[in-house]
mmCIF file of C-alpha atoms in Angstrom:
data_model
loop_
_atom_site.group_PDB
_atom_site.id
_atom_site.type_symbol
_atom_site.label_atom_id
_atom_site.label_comp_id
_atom_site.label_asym_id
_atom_site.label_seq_id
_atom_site.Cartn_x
_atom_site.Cartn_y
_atom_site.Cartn_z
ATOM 1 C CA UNK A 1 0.000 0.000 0.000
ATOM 2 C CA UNK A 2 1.205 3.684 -0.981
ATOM 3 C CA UNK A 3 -0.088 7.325 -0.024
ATOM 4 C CA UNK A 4 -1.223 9.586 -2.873
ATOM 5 C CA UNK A 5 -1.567 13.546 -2.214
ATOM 6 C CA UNK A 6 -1.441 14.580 -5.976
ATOM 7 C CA UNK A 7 -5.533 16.111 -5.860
ATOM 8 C CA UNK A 8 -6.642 19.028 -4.685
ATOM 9 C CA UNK A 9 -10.288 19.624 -5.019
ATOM 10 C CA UNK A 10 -11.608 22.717 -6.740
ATOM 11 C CA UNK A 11 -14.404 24.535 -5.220
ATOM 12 C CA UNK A 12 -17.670 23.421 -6.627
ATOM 13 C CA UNK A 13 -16.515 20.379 -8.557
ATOM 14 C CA UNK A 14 -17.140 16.837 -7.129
ATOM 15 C CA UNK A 15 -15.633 14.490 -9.645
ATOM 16 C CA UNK A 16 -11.765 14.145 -10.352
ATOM 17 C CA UNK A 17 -9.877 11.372 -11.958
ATOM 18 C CA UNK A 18 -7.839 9.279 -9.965
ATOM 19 C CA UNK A 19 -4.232 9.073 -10.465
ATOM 20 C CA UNK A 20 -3.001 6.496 -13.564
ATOM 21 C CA UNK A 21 -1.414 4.362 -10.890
ATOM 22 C CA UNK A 22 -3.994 3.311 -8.532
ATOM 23 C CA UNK A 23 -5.680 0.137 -8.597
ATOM 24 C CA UNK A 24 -7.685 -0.151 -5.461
ATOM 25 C CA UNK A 25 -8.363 2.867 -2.980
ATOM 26 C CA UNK A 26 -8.577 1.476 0.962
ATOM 27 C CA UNK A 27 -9.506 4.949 2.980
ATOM 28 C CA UNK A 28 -9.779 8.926 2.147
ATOM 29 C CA UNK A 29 -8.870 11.885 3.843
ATOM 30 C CA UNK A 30 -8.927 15.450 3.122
ATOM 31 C CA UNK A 31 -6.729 18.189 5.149
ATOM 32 C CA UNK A 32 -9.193 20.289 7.344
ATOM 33 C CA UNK A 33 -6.938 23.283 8.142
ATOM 34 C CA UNK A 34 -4.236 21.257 9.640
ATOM 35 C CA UNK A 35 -6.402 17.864 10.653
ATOM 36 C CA UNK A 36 -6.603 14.963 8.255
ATOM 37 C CA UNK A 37 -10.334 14.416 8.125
ATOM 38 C CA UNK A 38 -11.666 10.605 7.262
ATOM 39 C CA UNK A 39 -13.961 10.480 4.687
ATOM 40 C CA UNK A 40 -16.986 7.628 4.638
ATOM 41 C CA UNK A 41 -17.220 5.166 1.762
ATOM 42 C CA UNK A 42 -20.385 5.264 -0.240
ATOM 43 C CA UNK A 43 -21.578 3.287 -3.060
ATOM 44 C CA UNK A 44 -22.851 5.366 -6.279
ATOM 45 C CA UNK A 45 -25.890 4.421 -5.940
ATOM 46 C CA UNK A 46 -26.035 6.495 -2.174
ATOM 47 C CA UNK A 47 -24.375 9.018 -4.033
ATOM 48 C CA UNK A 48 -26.203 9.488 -7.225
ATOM 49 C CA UNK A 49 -29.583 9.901 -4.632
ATOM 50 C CA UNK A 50 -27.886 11.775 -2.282
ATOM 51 C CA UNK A 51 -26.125 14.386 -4.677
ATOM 52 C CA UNK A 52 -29.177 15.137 -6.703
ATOM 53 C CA UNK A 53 -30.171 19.120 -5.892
ATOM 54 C CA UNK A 54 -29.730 21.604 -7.899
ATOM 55 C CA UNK A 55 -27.386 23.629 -6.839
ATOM 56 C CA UNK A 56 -25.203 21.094 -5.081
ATOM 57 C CA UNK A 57 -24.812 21.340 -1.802
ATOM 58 C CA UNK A 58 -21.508 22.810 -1.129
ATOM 59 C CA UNK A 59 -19.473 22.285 2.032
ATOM 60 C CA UNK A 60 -16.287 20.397 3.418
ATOM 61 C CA UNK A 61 -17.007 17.101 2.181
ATOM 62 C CA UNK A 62 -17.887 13.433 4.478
ATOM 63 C CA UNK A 63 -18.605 11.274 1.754
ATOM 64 C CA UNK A 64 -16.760 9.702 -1.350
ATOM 65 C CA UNK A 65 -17.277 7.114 -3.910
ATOM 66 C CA UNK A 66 -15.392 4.829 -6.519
ATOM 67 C CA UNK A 67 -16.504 4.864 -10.315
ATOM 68 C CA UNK A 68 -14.448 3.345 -12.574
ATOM 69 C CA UNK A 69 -11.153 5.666 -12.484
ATOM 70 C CA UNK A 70 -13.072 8.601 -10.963
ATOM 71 C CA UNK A 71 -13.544 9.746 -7.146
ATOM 72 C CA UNK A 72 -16.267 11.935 -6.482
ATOM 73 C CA UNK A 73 -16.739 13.697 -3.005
ATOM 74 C CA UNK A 74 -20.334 14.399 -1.060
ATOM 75 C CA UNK A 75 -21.436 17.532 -0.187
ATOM 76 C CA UNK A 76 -19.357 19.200 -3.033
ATOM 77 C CA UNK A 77 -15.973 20.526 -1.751
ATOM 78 C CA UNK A 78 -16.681 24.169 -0.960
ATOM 79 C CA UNK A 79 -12.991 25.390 -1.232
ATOM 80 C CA UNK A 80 -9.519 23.898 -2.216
ATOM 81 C CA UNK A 81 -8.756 20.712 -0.237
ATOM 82 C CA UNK A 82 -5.574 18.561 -0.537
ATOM 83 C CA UNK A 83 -6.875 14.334 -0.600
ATOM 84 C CA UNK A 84 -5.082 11.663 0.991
ATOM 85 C CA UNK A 85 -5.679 8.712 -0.840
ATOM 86 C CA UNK A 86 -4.542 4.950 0.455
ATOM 87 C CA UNK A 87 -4.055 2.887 -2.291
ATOM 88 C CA UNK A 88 -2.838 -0.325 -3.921
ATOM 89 C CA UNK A 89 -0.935 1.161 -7.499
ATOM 90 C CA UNK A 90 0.879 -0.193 -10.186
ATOM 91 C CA UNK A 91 4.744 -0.770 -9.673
ATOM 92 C CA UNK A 92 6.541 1.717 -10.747
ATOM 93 C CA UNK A 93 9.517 0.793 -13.024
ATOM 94 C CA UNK A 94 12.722 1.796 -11.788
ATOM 95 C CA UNK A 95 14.631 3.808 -14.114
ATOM 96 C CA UNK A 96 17.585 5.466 -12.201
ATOM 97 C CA UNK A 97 19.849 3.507 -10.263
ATOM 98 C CA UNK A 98 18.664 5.424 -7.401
ATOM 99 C CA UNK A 99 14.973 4.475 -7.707
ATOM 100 C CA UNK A 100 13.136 1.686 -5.744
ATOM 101 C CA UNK A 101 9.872 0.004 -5.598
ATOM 102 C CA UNK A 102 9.249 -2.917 -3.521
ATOM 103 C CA UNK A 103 10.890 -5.567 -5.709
ATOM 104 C CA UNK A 104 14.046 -3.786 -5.046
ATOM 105 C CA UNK A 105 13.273 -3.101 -1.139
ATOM 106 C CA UNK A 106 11.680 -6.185 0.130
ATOM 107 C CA UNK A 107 13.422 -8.404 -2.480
ATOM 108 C CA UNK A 108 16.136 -8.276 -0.528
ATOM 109 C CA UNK A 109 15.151 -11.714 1.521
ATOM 110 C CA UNK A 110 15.154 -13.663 -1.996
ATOM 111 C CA UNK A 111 18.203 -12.447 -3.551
ATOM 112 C CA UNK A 112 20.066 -13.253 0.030
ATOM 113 C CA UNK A 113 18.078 -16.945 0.566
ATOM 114 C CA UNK A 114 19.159 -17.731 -3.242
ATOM 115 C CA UNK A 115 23.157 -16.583 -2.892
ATOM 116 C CA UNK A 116 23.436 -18.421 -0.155
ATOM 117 C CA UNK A 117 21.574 -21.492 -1.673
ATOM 118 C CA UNK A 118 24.098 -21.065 -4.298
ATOM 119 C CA UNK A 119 27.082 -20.509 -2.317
ATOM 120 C CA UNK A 120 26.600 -23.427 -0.117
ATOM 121 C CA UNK A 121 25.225 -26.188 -2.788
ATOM 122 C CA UNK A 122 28.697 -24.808 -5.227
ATOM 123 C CA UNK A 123 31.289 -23.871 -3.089
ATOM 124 C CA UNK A 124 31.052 -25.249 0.707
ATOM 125 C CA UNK A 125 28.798 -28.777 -1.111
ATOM 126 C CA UNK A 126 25.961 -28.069 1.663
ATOM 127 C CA UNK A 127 23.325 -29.874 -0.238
ATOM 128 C CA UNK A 128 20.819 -29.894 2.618
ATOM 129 C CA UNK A 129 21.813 -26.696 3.657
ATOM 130 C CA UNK A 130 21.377 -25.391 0.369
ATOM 131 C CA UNK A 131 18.134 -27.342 0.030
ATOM 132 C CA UNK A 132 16.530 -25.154 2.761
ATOM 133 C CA UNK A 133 17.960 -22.132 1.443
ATOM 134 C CA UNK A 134 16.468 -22.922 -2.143
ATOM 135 C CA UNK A 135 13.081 -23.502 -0.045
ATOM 136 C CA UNK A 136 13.254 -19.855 2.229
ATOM 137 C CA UNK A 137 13.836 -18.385 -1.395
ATOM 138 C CA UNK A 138 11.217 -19.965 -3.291
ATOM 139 C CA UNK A 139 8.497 -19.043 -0.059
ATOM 140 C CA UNK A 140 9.857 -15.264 -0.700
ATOM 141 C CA UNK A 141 9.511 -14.882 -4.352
ATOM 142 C CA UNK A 142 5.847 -16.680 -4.219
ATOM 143 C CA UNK A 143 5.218 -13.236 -1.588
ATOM 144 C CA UNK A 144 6.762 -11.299 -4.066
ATOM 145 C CA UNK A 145 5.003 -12.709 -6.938
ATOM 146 C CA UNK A 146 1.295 -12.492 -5.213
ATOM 147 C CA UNK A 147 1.981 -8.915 -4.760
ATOM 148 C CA UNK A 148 2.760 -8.078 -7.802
ATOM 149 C CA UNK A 149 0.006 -9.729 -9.442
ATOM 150 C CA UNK A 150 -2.150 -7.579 -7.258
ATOM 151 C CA UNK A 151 -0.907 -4.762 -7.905
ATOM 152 C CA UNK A 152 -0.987 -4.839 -11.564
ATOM 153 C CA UNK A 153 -4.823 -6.722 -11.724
ATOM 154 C CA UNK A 154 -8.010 -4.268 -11.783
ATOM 155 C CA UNK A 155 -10.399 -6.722 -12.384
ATOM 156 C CA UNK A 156 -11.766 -9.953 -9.947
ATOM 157 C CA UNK A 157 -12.744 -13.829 -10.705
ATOM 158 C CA UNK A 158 -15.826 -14.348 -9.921
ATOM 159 C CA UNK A 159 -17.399 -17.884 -9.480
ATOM 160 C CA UNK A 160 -19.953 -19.437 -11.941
ATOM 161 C CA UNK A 161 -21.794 -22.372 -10.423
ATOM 162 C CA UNK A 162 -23.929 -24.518 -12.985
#
């Protein structure tokens, strides 16, 4: 999970695109003078009956909802807010030798489990040793693996019975 602050609502607008990156949203905020305030999660159904007077209601918002790639906040945002979004996103590529992602940070455990699986099955002939090290790096990339598939899926398997 990551921490996007790269929207800032506009007075009298409730819908905004999300960022390109993120894949599932977990919680809201918005920054109440110097107070992160938690927003409530609504379907768009409660918001599509709930936001439907002319003019909007306009206030510091309580309310937010998911459509597709678009957020959209409940009363309308009355003034210029800065949104904290929790999110799942996309794995960023690393393109300096400088950058990171979490391959690069908590790969760490499989790139050490695997040397030393080398190192002891090829140069001390630990083959049981190595074995276990082989098994510790395998567990680590599965982890590694699982995340990234989650991070890069939008969509869900759902279960047909016939």
């Amino acid at each position: 999970q990551s921490t996007d602050t790269s929207i800032n609502t506009v007075a009298g607008t409730a819908s905004y695109a999300l960022p390109s990156t993120v894949v599932t949203v977990f919680g809201v905020w918005f920054l109440y003078v110097t107070k992160w305030i938690k927003l409530n999660k609504r379907s768009i159904e409660w918001m599509n009956t709930a936001d439907n007077i002319q003019p909007a209601v306009k206030s510091p918002m309580n309310n937010y909802s998911i459509y597709g790639k678009q957020i959209r906040f409940y009363p309308v945002p009355d003034a210029v807010y800065n949104i904290k979004l929790t999110v799942d996103a996309t794995i960023a590529v690393p393109v300096l030798d400088t950058d990171t992602n979490f391959w690069t940070e908590e790969g760490f455990a499989l790139i050490r489990h695997s040397t030393v699986a080398v190192i002891r099955r090829s140069y001390l002939g630990m083959s049981e040793e190595a074995d276990q090290a082989d098994s510790l790096a395998t567990r680590e990339l599965k982890a590694l693996v699982g995340r990234s598939v989650k991070q890069v899926s939008t969509g869900f398997i759902e279960p047909h019975w016939y």
